[in-house]
Short mmCIF file of C-alpha atoms in Angstrom, two decimals:
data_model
loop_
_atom_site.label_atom_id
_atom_site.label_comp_id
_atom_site.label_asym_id
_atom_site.label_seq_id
_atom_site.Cartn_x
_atom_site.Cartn_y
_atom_site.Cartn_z
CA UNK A 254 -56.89 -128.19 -129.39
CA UNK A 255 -55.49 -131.08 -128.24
CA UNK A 256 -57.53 -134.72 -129.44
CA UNK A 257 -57.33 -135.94 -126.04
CA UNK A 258 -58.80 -132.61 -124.53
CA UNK A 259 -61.68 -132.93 -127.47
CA UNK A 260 -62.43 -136.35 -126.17
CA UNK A 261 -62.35 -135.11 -122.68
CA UNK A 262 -65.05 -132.77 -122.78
CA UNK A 263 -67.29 -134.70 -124.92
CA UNK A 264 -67.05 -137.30 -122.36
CA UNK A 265 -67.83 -134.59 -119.34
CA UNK A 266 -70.88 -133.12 -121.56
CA UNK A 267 -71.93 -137.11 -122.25
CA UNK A 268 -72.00 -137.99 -117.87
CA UNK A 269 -74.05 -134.64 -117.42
CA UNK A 270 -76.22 -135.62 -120.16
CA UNK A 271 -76.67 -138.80 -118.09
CA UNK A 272 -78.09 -136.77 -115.34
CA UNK A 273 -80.95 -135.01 -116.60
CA UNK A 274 -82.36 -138.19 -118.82
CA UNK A 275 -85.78 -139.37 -117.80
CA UNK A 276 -85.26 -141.83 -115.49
CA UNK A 277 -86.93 -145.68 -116.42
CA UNK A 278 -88.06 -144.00 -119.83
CA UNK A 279 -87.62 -146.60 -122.43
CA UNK A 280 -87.84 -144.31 -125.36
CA UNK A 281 -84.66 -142.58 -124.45
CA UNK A 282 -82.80 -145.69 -123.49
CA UNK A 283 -83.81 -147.71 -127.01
CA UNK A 284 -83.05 -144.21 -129.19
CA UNK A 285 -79.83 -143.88 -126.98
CA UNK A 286 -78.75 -147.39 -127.71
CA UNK A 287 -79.51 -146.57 -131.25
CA UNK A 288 -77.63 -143.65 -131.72
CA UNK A 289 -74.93 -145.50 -129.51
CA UNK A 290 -74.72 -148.19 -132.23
CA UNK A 291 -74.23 -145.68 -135.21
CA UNK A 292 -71.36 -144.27 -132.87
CA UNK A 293 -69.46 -148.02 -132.65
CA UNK A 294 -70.37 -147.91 -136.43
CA UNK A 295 -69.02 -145.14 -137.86
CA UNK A 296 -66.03 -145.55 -135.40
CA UNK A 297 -64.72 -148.42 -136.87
CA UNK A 298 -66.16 -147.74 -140.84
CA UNK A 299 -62.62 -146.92 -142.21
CA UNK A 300 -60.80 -149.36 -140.77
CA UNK A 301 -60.72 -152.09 -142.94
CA UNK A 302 -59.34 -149.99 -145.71
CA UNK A 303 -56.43 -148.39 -143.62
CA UNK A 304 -55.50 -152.02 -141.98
CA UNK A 305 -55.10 -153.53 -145.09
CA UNK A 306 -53.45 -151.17 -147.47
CA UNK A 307 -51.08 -150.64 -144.13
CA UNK A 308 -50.33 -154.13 -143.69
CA UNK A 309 -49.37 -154.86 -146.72
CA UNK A 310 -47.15 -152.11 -147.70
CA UNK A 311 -45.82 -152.59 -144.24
CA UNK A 312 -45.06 -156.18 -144.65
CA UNK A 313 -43.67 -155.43 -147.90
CA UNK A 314 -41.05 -153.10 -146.51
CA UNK A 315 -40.60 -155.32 -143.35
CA UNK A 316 -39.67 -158.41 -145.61
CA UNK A 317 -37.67 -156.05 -147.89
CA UNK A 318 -35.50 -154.82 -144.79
CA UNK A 319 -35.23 -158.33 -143.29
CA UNK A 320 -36.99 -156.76 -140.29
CA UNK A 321 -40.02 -159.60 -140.22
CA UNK A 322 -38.69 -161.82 -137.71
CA UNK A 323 -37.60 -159.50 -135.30
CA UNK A 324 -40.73 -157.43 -135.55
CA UNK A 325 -42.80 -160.26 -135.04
CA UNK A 326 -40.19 -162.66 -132.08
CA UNK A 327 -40.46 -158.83 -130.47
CA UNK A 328 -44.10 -157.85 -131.21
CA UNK A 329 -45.68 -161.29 -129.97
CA UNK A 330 -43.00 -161.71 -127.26
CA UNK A 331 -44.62 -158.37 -125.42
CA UNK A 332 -47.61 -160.29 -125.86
CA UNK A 333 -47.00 -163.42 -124.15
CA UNK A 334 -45.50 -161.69 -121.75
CA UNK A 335 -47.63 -158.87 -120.61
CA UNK A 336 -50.78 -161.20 -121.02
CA UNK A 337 -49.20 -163.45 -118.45
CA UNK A 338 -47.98 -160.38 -116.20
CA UNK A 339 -51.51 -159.28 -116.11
CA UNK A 340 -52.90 -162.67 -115.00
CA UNK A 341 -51.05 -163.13 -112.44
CA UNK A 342 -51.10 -159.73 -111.13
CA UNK A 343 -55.29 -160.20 -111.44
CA UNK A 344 -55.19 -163.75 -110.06
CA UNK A 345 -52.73 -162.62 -107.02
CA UNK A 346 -54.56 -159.55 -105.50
CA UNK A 347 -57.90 -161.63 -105.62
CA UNK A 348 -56.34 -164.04 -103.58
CA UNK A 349 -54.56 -162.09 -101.27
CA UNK A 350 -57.64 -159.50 -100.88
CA UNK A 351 -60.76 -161.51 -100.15
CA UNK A 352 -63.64 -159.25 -101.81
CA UNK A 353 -67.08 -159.57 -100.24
CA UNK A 354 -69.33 -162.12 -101.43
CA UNK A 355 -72.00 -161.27 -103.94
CA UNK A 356 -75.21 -162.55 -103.31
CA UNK A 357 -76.25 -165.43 -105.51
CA UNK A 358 -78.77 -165.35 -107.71
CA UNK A 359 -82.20 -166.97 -108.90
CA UNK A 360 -81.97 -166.07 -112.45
CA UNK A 361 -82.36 -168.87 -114.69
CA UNK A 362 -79.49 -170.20 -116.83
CA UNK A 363 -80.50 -168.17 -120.59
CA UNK A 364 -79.14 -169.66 -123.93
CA UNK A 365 -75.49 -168.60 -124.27
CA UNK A 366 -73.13 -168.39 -127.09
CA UNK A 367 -70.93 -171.96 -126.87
CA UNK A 368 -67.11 -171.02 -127.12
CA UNK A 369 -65.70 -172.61 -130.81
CA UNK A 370 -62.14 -172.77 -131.66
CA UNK A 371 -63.02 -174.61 -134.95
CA UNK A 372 -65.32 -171.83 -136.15
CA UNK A 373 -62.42 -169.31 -134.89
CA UNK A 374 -59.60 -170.78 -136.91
CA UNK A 375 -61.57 -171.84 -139.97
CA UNK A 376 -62.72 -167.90 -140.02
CA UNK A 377 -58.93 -167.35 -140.35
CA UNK A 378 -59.10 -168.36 -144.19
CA UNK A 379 -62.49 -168.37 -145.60
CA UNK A 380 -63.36 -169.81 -148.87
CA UNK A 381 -62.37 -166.69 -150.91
CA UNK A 382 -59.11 -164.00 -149.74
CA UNK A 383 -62.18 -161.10 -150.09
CA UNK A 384 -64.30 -162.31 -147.76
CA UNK A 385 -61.48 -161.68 -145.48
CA UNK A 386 -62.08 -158.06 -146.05
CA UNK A 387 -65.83 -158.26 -145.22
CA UNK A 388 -65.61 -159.10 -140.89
CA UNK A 389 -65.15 -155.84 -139.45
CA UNK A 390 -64.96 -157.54 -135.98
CA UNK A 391 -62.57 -160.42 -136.63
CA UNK A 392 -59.43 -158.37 -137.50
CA UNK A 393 -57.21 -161.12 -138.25
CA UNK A 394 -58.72 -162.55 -141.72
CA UNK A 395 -57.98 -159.50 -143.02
CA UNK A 396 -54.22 -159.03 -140.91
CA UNK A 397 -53.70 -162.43 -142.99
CA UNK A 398 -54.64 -161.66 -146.08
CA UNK A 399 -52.61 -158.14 -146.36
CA UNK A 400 -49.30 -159.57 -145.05
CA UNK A 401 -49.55 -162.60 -147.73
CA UNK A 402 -50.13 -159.79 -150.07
CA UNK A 403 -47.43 -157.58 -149.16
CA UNK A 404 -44.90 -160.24 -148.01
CA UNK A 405 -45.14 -161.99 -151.39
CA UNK A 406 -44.46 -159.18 -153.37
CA UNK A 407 -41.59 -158.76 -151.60
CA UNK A 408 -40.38 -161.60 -153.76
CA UNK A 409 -40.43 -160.13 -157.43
CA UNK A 410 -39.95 -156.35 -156.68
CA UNK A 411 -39.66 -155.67 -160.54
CA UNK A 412 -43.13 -157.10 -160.56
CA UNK A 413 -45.01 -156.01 -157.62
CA UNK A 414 -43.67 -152.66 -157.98
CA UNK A 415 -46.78 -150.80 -159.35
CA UNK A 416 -49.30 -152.45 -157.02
CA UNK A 417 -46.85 -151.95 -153.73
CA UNK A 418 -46.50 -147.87 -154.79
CA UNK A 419 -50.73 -147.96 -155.39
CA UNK A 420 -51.15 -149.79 -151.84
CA UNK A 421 -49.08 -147.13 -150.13
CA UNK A 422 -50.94 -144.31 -151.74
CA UNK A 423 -54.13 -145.70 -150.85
CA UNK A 424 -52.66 -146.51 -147.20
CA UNK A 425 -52.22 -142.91 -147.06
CA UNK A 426 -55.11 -141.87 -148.71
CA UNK A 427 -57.30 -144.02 -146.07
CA UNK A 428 -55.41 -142.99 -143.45
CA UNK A 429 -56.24 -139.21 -143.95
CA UNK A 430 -60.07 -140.13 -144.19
CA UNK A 431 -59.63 -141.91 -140.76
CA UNK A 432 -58.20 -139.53 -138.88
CA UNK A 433 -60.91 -137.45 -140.38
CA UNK A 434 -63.56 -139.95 -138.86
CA UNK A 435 -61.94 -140.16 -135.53
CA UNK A 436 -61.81 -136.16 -134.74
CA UNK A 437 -65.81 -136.64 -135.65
CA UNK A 438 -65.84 -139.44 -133.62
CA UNK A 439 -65.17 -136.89 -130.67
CA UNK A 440 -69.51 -135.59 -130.80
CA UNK A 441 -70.63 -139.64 -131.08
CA UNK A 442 -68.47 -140.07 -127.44
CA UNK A 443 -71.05 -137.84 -125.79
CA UNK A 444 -74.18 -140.38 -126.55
CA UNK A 445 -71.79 -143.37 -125.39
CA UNK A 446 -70.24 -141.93 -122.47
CA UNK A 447 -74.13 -141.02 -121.54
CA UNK A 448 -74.78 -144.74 -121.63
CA UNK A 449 -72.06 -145.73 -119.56
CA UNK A 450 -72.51 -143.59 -117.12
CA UNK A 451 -75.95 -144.69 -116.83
CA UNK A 452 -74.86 -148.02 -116.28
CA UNK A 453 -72.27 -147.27 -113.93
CA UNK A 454 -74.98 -145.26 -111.51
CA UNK A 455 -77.05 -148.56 -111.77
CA UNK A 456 -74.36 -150.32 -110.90
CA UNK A 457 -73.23 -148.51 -107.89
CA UNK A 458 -76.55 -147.90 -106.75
CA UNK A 459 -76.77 -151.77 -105.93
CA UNK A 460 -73.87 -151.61 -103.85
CA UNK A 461 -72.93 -155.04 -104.55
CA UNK A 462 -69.91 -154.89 -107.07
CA UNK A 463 -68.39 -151.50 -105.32
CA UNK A 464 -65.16 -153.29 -103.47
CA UNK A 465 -64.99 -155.63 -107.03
CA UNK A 466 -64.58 -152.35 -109.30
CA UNK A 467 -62.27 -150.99 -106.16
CA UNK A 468 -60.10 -153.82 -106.93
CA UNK A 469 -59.83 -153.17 -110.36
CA UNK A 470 -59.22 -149.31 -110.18
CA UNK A 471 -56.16 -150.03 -108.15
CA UNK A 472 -54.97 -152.72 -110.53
CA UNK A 473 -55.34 -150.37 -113.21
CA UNK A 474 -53.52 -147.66 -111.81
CA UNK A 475 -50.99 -149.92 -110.91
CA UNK A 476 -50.46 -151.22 -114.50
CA UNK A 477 -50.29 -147.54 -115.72
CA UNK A 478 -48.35 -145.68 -113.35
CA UNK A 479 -45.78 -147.72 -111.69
CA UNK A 480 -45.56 -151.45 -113.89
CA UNK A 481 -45.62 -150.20 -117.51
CA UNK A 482 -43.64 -147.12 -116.64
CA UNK A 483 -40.64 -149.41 -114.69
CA UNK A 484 -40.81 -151.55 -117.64
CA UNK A 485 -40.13 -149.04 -120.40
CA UNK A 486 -37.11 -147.44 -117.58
CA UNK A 487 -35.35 -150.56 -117.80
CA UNK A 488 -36.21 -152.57 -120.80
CA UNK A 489 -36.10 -148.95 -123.21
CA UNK A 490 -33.92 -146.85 -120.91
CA UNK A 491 -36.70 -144.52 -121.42
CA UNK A 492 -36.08 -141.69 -119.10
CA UNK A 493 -39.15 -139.99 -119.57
CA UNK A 494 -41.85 -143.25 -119.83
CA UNK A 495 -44.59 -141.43 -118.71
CA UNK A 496 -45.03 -139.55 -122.54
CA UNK A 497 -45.97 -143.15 -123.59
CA UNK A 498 -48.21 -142.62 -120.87
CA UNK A 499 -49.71 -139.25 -122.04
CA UNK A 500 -49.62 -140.14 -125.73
CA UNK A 501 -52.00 -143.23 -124.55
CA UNK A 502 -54.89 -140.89 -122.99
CA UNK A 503 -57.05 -140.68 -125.58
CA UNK A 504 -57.16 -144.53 -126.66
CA UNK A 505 -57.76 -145.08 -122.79
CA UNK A 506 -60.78 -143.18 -122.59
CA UNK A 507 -62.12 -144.51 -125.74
CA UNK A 508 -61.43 -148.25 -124.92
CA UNK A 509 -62.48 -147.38 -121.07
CA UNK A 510 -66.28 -145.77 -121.74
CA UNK A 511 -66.72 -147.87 -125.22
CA UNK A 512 -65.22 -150.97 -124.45
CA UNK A 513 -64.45 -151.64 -127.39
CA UNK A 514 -61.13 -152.96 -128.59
CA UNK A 515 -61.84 -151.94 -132.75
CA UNK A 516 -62.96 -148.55 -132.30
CA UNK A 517 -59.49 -148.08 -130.44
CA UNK A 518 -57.62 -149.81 -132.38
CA UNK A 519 -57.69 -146.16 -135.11
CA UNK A 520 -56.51 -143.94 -132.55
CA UNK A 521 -53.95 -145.81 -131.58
CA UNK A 522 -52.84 -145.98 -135.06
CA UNK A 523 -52.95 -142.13 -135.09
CA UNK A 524 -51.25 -141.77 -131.84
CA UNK A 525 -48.58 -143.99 -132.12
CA UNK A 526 -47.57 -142.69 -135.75
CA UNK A 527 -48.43 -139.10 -135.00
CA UNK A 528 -47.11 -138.75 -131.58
CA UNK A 529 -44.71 -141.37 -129.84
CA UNK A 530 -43.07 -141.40 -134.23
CA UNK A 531 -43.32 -144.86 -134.71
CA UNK A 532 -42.80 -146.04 -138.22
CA UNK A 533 -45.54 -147.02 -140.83
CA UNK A 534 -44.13 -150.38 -140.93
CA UNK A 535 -44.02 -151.34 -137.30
CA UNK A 536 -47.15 -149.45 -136.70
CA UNK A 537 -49.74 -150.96 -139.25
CA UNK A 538 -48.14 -154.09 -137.54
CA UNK A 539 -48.02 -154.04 -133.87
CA UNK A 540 -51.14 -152.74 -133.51
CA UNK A 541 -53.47 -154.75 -135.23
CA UNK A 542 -51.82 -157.68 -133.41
CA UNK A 543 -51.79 -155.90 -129.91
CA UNK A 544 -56.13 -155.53 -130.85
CA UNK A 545 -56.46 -159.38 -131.80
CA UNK A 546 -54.66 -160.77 -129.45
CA UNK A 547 -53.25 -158.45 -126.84
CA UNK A 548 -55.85 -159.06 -124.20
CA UNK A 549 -54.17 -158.88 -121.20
CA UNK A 550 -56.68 -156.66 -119.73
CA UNK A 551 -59.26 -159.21 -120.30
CA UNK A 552 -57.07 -162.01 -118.56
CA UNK A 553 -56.45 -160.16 -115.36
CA UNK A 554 -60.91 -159.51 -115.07
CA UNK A 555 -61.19 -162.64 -115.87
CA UNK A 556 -58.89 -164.09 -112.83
CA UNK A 557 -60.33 -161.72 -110.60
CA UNK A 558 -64.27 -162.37 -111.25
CA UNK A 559 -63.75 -166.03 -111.42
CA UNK A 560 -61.93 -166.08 -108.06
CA UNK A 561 -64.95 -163.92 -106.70
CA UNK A 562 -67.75 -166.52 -108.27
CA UNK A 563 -66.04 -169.25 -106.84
CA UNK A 564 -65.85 -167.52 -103.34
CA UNK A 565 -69.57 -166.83 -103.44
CA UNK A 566 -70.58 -169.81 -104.31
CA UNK A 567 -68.95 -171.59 -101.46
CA UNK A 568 -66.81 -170.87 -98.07
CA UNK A 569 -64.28 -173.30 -98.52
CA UNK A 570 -61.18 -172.20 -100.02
CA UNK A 571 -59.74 -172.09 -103.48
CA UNK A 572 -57.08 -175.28 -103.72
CA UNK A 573 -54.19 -175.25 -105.70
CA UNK A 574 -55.50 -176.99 -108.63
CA UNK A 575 -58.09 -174.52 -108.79
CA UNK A 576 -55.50 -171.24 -109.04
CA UNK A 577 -54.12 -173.40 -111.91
CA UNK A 578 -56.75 -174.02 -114.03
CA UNK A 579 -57.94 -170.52 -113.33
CA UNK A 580 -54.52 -168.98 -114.32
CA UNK A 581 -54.26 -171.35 -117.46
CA UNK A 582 -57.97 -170.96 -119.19
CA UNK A 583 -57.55 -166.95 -117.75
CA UNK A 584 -54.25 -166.90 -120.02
CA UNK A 585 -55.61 -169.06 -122.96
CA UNK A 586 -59.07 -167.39 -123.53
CA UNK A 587 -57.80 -164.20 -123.34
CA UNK A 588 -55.93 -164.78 -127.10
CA UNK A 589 -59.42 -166.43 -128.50
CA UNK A 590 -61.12 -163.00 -128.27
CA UNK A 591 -60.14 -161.63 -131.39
CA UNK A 592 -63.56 -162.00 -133.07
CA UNK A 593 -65.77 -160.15 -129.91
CA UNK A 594 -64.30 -156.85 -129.55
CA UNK A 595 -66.68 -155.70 -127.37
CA UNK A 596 -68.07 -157.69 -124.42
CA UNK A 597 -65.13 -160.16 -124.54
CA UNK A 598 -64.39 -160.65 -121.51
CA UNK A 599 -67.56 -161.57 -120.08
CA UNK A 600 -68.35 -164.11 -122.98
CA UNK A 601 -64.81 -165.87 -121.58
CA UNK A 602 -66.26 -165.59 -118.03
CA UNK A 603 -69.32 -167.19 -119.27
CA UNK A 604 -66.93 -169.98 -120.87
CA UNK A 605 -65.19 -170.79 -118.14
CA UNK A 606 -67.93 -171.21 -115.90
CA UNK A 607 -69.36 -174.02 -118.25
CA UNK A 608 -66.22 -175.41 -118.33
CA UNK A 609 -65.62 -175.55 -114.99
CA UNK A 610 -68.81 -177.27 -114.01
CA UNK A 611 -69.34 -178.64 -110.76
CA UNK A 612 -72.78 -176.35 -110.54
CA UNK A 613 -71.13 -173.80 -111.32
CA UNK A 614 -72.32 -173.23 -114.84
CA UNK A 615 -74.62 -170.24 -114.03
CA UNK A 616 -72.07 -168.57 -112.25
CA UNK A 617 -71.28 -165.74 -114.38
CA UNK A 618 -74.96 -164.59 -114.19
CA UNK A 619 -73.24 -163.01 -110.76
CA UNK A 620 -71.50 -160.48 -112.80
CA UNK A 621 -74.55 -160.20 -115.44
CA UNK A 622 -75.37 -156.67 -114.41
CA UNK A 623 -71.73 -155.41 -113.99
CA UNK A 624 -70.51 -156.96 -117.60
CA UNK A 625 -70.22 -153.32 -119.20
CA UNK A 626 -67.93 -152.09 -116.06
CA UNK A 627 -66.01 -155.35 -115.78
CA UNK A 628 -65.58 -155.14 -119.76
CA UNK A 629 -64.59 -151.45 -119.44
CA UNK A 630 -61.44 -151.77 -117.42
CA UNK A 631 -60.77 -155.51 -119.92
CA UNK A 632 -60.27 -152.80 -122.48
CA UNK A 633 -58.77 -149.60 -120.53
CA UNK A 634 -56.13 -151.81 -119.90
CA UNK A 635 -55.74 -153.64 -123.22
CA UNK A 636 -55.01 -150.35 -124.95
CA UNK A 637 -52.21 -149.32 -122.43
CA UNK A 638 -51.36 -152.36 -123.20
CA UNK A 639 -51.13 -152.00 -126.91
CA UNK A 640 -49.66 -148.28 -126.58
CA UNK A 641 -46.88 -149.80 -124.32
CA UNK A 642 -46.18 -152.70 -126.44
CA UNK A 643 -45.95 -151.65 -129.50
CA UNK A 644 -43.72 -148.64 -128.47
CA UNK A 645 -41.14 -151.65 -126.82
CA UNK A 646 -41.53 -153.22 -130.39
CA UNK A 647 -40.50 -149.69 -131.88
CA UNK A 648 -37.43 -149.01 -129.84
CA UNK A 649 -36.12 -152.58 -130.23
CA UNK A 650 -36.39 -153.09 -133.64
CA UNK A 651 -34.77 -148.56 -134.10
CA UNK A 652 -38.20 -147.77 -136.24
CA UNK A 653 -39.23 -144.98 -134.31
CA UNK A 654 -38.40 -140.97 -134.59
CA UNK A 655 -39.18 -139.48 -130.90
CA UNK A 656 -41.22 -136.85 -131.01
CA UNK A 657 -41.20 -133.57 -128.77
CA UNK A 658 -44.38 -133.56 -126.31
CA UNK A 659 -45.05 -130.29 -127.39
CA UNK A 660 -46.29 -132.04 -131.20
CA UNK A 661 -48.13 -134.92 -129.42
CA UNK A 662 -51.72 -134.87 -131.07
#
């Protein structure tokens, strides 16, 4: 059976299950956000292991080949690029389509979590290369650490020989045990799919974010049917883009109900090895970096929600100084979200509303009770994103081995 079909029904068992729980019981919500937790847990428990033995040995070969320049120019290119597409498609269509005003609200401003690029960069290279391998939310440390490891001993083959052949092995070895974990992963969908659909019947119910989620269906679709599809036509002369399309379902719907950019980041590993045949070496690469900072997806929600908290808040319209510095700190936060895989995107929401001032600091409590909605779509899109991009990065740099549909996992 096909993963994606696996992942499918546990996700149609998890919305029934949804149905028949006690409604306003706090005993099943607490042991379902328990159970919940294990799920985001176990998810992303091998990952560490595979992402550096991969990076390494893939940075090794990369260097080798004389392929790390162009894998990287190409690899953080798509990036720049499709982070910026995004913004401005997300900025643009909540211009042009005035959503309804959401009602404002007397909750008091709470403590929030202040936004720190020091403590983000310093994080980068902690006191000791091990503790690197200790974060299993901030990605990069660890992305670091491996290609320093592997790139080096690229410079005294002779030398490095023994450890580069072990790091492979173990690559593999950890790779195996992940995909293990992720066809388990498929029974731990049911209890988080059950909690998002729970919070997507709250939502609704309220009626007030229906034209905002609306907005971001069609974006969505838009992204994965007609933009990323064009793009592979005539940047890949792809003829058939819409496999890259069908090899991304199962990462969607992981990302989409979990929102959470780690736990995706194995199956797209998986998927983009085992059925678009991207190489090792462009794979253990491409996708780490499409995870940390590949949020393009959390740009666009960002654009569109501030644009709506700045509507509600007042009747006057948005000037043009204001579509800049919304397009700007929508673009730049969107890269400083490496460290909160889950729940990014309302955390940069939060940010920019502080920034912003002006009395508009509590803004984002407008959004408060749609976060795990808004946050779902961040992340839907983010791993088309990363499927898309890092199959562009394949093609461009000739590491890939196409694959028949009929072997797609």
């Amino acid at each position: 059976m096909r993963i994606w079909l696996k992942y499918l029904i546990a996700m149609v068992i998890g919305a029934a299950t949804a149905v028949f729980l006690p409604p306003e019981s706090a005993g099943a919500q607490a042991l379902l956000d328990f159970v919940v937790e294990l799920v985001m847990r176990f998810g992303r428990y091998t990952l560490l292991p595979v992402l550096f033995f991969s990076i390494a040995t893939a940075c090794f070969k990369l260097r080798d080949e004389k392929l790390m320049l162009k894998t990287g120019v190409w690899t953080f290119g798509t990036i720049l690029v499709s982070s910026f597409a995004l913004m401005l498609l997300g900025l643009l269509s909540a211009l042009i389509i005035r959503l309804p005003r959401i009602p404002i609200t007397i909750e008091k401003v709470s403590e929030v979590p202040v936004f720190n690029w020091h403590s983000l960069l310093t994080k980068i290279f902690p006191y000791s290369g091990f503790e690197a391998l200790i974060d299993g939310a901030y990605l990069l440390p660890c992305f670091v650490f491996a290609g320093l490891a592997g790139a080096g001993a690229a410079s005294d083959k002779t030398s490095s020989k023994p450890t580069v052949t072990l790091f492979d092995s173990l690559s593999q070895t950890c790779y195996i045990v992940m995909s293990f974990f992720t066809e388990i992963l498929t029974v731990g969908m049911i209890a988080v799919m059950t909690r998002w659909t729970l919070n997507f019947m709250t939502v609704m119910k309220s009626g007030v974010y229906n034209y905002l989620i609306l907005m971001l269906t069609a974006d969505l679709l838009l992204v994965a049917f007609v933009i990323y599809p064009l793009v592979l036509r005539f940047l890949c002369h792809d003829l058939h883009p819409y496999r890259v399309l069908y090899a991304s379902i199962t990462p969607f719907l992981v990302a989409f109900f979990s929102g959470d950019t780690n736990l995706t980041l194995a199956l797209n590993l998986r998927h983009g090895k085992e059925s678009l045949g991207i190489h090792r070496r462009v794979n253990a690469v491409s996708y780490p970096l499409f995870s940390i900072f590949g949020r393009g997806g959390a740009a666009l929600v960002q654009a569109v929600c501030f644009v709506l908290i700045l509507r509600s808040y007042s009747s006057l319209g948005i000037s043009a100084t204001d579509v800049f510095w919304i397009a700007g700190m929508s673009f730049v936060l969107s890269f400083a979200l490496g460290d909160i895989p889950c729940g990014g995107p309302f955390f940069a929401i939060t940010t920019m509303c502080i920034i912003y001032g002006r009395r508009f600091e509590a803004g984002y409590l407008l959004l408060k009770d749609a976060a795990p909605i808004i946050c779902a779509f961040a992340a839907g899109i983010d791993a088309l994103t990363a499927m898309f991009g890092s199959y562009i990065v394949a093609v461009k740099t000739k590491m890939i081995t196409h694959q028949d549909i009929h072997k797609f996992i």
